[in-house]
Tab-separated table of C-alpha atoms in Angstrom:
chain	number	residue	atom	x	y	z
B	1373	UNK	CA	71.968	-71.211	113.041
B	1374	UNK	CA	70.873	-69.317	116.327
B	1375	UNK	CA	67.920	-67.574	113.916
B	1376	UNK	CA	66.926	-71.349	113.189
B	1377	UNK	CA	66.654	-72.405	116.652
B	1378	UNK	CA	64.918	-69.062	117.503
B	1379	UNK	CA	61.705	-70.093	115.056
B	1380	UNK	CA	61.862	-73.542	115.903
B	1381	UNK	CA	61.368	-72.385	120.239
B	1382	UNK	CA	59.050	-69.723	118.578
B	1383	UNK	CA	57.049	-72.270	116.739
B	1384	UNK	CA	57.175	-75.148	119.592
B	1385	UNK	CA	55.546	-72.113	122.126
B	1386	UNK	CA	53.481	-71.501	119.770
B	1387	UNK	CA	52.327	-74.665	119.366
B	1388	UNK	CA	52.176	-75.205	122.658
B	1389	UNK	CA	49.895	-72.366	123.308
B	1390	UNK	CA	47.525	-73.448	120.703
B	1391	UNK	CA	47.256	-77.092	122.490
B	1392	UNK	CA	46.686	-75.401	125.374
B	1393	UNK	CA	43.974	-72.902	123.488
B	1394	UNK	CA	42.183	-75.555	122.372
B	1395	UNK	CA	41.953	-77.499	125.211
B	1396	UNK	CA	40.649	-74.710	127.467
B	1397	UNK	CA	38.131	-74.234	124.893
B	1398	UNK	CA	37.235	-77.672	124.665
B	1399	UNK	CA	36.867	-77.844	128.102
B	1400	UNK	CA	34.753	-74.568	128.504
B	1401	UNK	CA	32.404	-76.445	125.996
B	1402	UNK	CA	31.599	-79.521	127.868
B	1403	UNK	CA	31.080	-77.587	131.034
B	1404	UNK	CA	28.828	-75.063	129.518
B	1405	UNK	CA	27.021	-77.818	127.617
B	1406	UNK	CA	27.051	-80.209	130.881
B	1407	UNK	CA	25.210	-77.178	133.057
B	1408	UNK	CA	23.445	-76.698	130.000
B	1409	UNK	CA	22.062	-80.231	129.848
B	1410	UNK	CA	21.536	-80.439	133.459
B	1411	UNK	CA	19.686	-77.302	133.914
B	1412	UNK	CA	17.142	-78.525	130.759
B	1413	UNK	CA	17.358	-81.695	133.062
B	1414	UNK	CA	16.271	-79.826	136.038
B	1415	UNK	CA	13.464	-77.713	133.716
B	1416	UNK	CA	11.884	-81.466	132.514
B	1417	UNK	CA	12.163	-82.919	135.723
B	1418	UNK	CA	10.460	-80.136	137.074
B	1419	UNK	CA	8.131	-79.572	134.634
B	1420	UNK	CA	7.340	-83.118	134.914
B	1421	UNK	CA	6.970	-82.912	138.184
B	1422	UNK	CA	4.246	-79.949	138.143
B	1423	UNK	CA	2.226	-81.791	135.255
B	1424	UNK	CA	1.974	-85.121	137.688
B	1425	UNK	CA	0.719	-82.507	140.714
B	1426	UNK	CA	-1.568	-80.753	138.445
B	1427	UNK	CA	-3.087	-84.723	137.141
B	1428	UNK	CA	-3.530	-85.279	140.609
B	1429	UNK	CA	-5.194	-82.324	141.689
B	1430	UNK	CA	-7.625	-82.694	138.845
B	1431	UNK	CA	-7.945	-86.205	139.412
B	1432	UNK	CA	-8.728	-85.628	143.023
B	1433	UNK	CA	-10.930	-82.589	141.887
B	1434	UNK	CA	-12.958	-85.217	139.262
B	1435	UNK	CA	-13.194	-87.707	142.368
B	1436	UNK	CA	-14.875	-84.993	144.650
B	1437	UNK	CA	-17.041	-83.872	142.029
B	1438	UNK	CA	-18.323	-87.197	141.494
B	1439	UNK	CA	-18.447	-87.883	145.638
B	1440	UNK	CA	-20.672	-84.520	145.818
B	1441	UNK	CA	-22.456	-85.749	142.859
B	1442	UNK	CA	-23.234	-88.705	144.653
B	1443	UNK	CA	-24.409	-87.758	147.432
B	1444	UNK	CA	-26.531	-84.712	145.788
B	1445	UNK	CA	-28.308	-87.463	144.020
B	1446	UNK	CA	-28.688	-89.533	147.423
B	1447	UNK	CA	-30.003	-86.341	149.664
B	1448	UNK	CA	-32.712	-85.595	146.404
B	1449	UNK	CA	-33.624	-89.179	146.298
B	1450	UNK	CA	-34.118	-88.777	150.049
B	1451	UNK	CA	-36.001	-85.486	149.585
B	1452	UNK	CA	-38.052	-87.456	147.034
B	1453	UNK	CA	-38.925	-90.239	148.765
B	1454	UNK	CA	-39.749	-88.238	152.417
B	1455	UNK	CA	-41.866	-85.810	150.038
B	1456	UNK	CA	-44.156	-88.741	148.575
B	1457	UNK	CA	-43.997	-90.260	152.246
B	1458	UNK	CA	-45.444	-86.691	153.493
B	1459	UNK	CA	-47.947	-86.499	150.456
B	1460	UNK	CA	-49.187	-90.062	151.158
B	1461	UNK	CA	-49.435	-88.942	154.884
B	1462	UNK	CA	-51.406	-85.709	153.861
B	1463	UNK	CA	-53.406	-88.018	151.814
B	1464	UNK	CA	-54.193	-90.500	154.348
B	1465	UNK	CA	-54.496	-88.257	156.989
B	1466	UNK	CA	-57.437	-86.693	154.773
B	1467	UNK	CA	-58.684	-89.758	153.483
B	1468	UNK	CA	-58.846	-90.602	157.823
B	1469	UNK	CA	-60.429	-86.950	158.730
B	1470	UNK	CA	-63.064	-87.426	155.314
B	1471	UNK	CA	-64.207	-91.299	157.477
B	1472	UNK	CA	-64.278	-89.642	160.620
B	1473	UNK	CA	-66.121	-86.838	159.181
B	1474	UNK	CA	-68.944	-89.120	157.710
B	1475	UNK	CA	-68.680	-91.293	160.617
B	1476	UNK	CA	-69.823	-88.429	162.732
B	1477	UNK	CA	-72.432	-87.321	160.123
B	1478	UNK	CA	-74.438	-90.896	160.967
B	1479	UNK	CA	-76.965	-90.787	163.109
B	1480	UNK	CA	-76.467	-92.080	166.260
B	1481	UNK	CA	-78.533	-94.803	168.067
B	1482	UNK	CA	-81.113	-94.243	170.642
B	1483	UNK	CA	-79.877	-95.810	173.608
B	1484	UNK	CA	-83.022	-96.473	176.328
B	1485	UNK	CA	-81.431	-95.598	179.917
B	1486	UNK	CA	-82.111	-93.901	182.266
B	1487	UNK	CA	-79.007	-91.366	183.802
B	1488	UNK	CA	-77.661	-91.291	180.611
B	1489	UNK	CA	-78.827	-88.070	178.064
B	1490	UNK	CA	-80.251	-89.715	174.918
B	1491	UNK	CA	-82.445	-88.728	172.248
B	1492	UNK	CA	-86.129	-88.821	172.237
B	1493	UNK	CA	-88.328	-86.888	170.835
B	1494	UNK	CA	-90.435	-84.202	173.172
B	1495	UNK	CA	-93.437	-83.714	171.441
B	1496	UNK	CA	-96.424	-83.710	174.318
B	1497	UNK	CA	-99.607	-81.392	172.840
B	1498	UNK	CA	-102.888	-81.108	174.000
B	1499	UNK	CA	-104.382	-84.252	171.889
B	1500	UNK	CA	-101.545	-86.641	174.045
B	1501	UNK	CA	-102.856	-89.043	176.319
B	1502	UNK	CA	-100.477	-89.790	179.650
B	1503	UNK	CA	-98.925	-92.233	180.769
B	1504	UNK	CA	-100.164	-93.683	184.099
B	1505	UNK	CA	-97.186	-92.472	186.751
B	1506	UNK	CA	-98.232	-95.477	189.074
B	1507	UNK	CA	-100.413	-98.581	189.554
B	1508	UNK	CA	-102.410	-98.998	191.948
B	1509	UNK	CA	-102.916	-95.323	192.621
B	1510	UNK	CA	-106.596	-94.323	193.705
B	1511	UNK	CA	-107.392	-90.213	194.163
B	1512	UNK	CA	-106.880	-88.823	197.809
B	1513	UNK	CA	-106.803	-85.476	196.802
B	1514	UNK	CA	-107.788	-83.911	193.586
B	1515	UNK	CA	-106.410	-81.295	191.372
B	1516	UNK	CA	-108.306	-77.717	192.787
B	1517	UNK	CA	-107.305	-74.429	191.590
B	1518	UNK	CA	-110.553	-72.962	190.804
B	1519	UNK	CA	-112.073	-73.728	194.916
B	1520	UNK	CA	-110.566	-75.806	198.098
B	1521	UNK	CA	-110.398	-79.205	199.147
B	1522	UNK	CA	-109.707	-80.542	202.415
B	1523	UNK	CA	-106.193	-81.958	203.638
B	1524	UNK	CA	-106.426	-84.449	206.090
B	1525	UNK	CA	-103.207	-84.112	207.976
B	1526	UNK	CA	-103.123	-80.479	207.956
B	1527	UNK	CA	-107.315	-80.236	208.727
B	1528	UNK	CA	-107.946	-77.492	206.234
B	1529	UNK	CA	-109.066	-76.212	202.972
B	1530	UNK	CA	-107.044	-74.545	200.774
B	1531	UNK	CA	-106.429	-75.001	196.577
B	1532	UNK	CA	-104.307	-77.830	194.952
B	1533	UNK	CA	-101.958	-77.257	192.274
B	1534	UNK	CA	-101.601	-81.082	191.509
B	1535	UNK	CA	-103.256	-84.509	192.245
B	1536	UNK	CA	-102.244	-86.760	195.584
B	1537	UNK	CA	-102.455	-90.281	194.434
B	1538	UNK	CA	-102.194	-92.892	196.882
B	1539	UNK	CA	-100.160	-95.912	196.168
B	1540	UNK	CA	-98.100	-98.235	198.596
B	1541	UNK	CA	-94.650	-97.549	199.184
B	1542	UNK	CA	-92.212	-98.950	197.583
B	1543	UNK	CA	-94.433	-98.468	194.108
B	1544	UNK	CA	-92.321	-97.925	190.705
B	1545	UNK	CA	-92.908	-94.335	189.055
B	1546	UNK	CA	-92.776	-94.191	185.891
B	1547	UNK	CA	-92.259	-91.361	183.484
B	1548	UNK	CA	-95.674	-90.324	181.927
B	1549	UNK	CA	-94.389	-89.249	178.344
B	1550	UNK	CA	-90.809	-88.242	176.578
B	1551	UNK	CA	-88.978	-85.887	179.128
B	1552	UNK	CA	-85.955	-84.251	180.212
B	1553	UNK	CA	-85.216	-83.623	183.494
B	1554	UNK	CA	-85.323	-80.113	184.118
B	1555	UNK	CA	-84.796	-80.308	188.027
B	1556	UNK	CA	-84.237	-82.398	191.044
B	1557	UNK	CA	-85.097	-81.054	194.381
B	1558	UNK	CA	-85.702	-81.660	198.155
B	1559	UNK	CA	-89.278	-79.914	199.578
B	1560	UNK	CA	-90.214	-80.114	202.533
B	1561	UNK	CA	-94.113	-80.775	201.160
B	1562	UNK	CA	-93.685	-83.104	198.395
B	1563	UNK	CA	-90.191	-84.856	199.736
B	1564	UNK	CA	-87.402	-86.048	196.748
B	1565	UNK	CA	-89.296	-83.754	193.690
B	1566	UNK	CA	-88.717	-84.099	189.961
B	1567	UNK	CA	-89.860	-81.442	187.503
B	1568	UNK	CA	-89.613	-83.068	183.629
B	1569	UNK	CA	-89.982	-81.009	180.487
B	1570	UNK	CA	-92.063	-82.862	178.103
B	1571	UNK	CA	-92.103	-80.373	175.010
B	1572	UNK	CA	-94.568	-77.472	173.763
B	1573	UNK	CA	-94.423	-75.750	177.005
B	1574	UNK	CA	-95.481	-78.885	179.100
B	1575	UNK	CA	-93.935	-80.229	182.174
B	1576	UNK	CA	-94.987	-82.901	184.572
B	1577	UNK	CA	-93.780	-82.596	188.660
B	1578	UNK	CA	-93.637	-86.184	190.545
B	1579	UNK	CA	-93.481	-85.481	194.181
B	1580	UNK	CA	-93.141	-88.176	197.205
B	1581	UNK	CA	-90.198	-90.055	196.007
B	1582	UNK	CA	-86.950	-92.160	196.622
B	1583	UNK	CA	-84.670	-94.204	195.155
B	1584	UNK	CA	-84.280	-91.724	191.880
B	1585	UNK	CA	-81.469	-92.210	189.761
B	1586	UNK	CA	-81.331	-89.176	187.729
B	1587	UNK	CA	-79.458	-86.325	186.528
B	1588	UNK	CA	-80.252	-82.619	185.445
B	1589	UNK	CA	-80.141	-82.784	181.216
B	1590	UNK	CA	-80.894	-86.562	181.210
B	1591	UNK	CA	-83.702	-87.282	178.055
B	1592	UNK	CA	-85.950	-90.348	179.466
B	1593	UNK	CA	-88.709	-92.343	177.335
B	1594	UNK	CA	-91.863	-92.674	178.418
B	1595	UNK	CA	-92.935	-95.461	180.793
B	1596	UNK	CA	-89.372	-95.747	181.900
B	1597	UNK	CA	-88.674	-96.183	185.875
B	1598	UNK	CA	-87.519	-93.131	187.789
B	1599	UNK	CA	-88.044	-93.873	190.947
B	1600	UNK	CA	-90.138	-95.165	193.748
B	1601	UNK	CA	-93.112	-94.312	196.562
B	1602	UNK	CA	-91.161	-92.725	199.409
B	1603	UNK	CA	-92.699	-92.806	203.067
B	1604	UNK	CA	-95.036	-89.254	202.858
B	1605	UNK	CA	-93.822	-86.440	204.461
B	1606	UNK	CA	-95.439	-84.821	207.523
B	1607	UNK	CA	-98.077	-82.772	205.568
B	1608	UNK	CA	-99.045	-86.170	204.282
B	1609	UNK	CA	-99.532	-88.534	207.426
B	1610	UNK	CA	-103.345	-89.073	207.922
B	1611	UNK	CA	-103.011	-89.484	203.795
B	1612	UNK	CA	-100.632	-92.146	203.926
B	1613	UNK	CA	-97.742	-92.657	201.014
B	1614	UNK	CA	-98.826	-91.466	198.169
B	1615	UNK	CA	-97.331	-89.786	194.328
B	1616	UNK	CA	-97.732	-86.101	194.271
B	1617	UNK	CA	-98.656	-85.037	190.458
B	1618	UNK	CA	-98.725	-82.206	188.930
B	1619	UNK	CA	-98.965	-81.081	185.189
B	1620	UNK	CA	-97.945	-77.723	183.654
B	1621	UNK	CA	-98.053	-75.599	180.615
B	1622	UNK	CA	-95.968	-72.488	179.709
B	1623	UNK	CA	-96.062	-72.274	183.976
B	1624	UNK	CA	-99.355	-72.217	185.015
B	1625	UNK	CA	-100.990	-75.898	186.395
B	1626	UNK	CA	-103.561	-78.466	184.503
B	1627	UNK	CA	-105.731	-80.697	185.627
B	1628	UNK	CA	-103.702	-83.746	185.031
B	1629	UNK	CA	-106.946	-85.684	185.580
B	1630	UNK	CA	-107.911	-84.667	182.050
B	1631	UNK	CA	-104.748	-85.902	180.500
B	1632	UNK	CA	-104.574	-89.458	182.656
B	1633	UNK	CA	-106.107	-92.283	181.415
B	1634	UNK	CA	-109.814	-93.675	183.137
B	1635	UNK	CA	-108.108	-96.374	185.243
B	1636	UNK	CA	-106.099	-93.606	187.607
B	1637	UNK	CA	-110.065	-91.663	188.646
């Protein structure tokens, strides 16, 4: 009887233990496969997680590329359009400098005034035919190189170089061909002088003068007004106001009586 009740304790504890067992072991399993779930959880969330960052990073990558794109394709169109700007300014600007260039190659026009340096041609030779300086003029003293003539005002004889003309004060001279003025001067025997070149080696002086509007350089026509009769200077009193010519070529004097017309002997 006691043997009996000895296996039945033996087999309730045993029994007991196995319940037990098997519900430790049950439990072990959900926990391990709980952790297990969550930590596969974890490993998708995460994974998700890094997927999404990297989409957005290339995403945002893709959007700057296309941004830089842009505005690559803005700064060439730029480049594009200030290059044809600068080409069509080259152009122009040579298309400008080419009209300038055969603007200047035109002649220009032969402006007839006196002061100012124009363009005439100086072309005097021995076949030319003067001028007259003066009108009105008559001979007081004539052109002597070769023997002497007398001078009033100074009451001797000695050569002359050029040809007194007297003419009332106040009278226009006028240039006798093309000149140039080569020089302006004060003497104290001709007064206000002017010394012209005329061309070939010729040059005309006009002495006893006032009123002259002139400059050194300045290119005058023939016949053209440079001045007036001035009152004579002292070597000149007894002849009264008069135009002091004289004609020149390659430096040594002419007889400018052979050049003038009739009306001036």
């Amino acid at each position: 009887m006691r043997t009996r009740r000895n296996k039945y304790r033996v087999g309730v504890i045993t029994a007991a233990l196995a319940v037990l067992i098997a519900g430790g072991v049950i439990t072990w399993n959900q926990s391990g496969h709980t952790t297990e779930e969550e930590t596969r959880t974890e490993w998708e969330d995460s994974t998700a997680v890094e997927n999404q960052s990297e989409n957005d990073e290339n995403e945002m990558t893709a959007a700057l590329s296309e941004e830089f794109t842009v505005e690559d394709k803005s700064s060439e169109a730029d480049t594009i359009q200030e290059t044809s700007a600068g080409a069509d300014g080259e152009i122009a600007i040579q298309e400008e400098s080419g009209e300038e260039e055969e603007t200047k190659a035109e002649p220009e026009e032969v402006v007839e005034t006196v002061g100012e340096t124009v363009s005439f041609p100086l072309d005097f030779n021995e076949g030319t035919v003067l001028m007259l300086p003066a009108e009105g003029t008559e001979v007081l003293i004539p052109y002597s190189m070769e023997s002497t003539v007398y001078f009033p005002t100074l009451d001797l004889y000695r050569c002359n170089p050029g040809v007194v003309l007297g003419a009332a004060e106040g009278t226009p001279v006028r240039t006798v061909a093309n000149s140039e003025v080569l020089l302006i001067e004060q003497d104290a025997r001709t007064g206000t002088t002017v010394t012209m070149d005329m061309g070939n080696g010729y040059q005309a002086v006009y002495g006893q003068l006032k009123d002259v509007n002139l400059a050194v350089g300045d290119q005058i026509e023939a016949g053209t007004q440079i001045g007036t009769i001035a009152q004579p200077t002292k070597y000149y009193v007894k002849e009264g106001s008069n135009l002091y010519f004289q004609l020149k070529k390659d430096g040594k004097t002419l007889d400018p009586m052979i050049y003038l017309p009739p009306e001036t002997e």
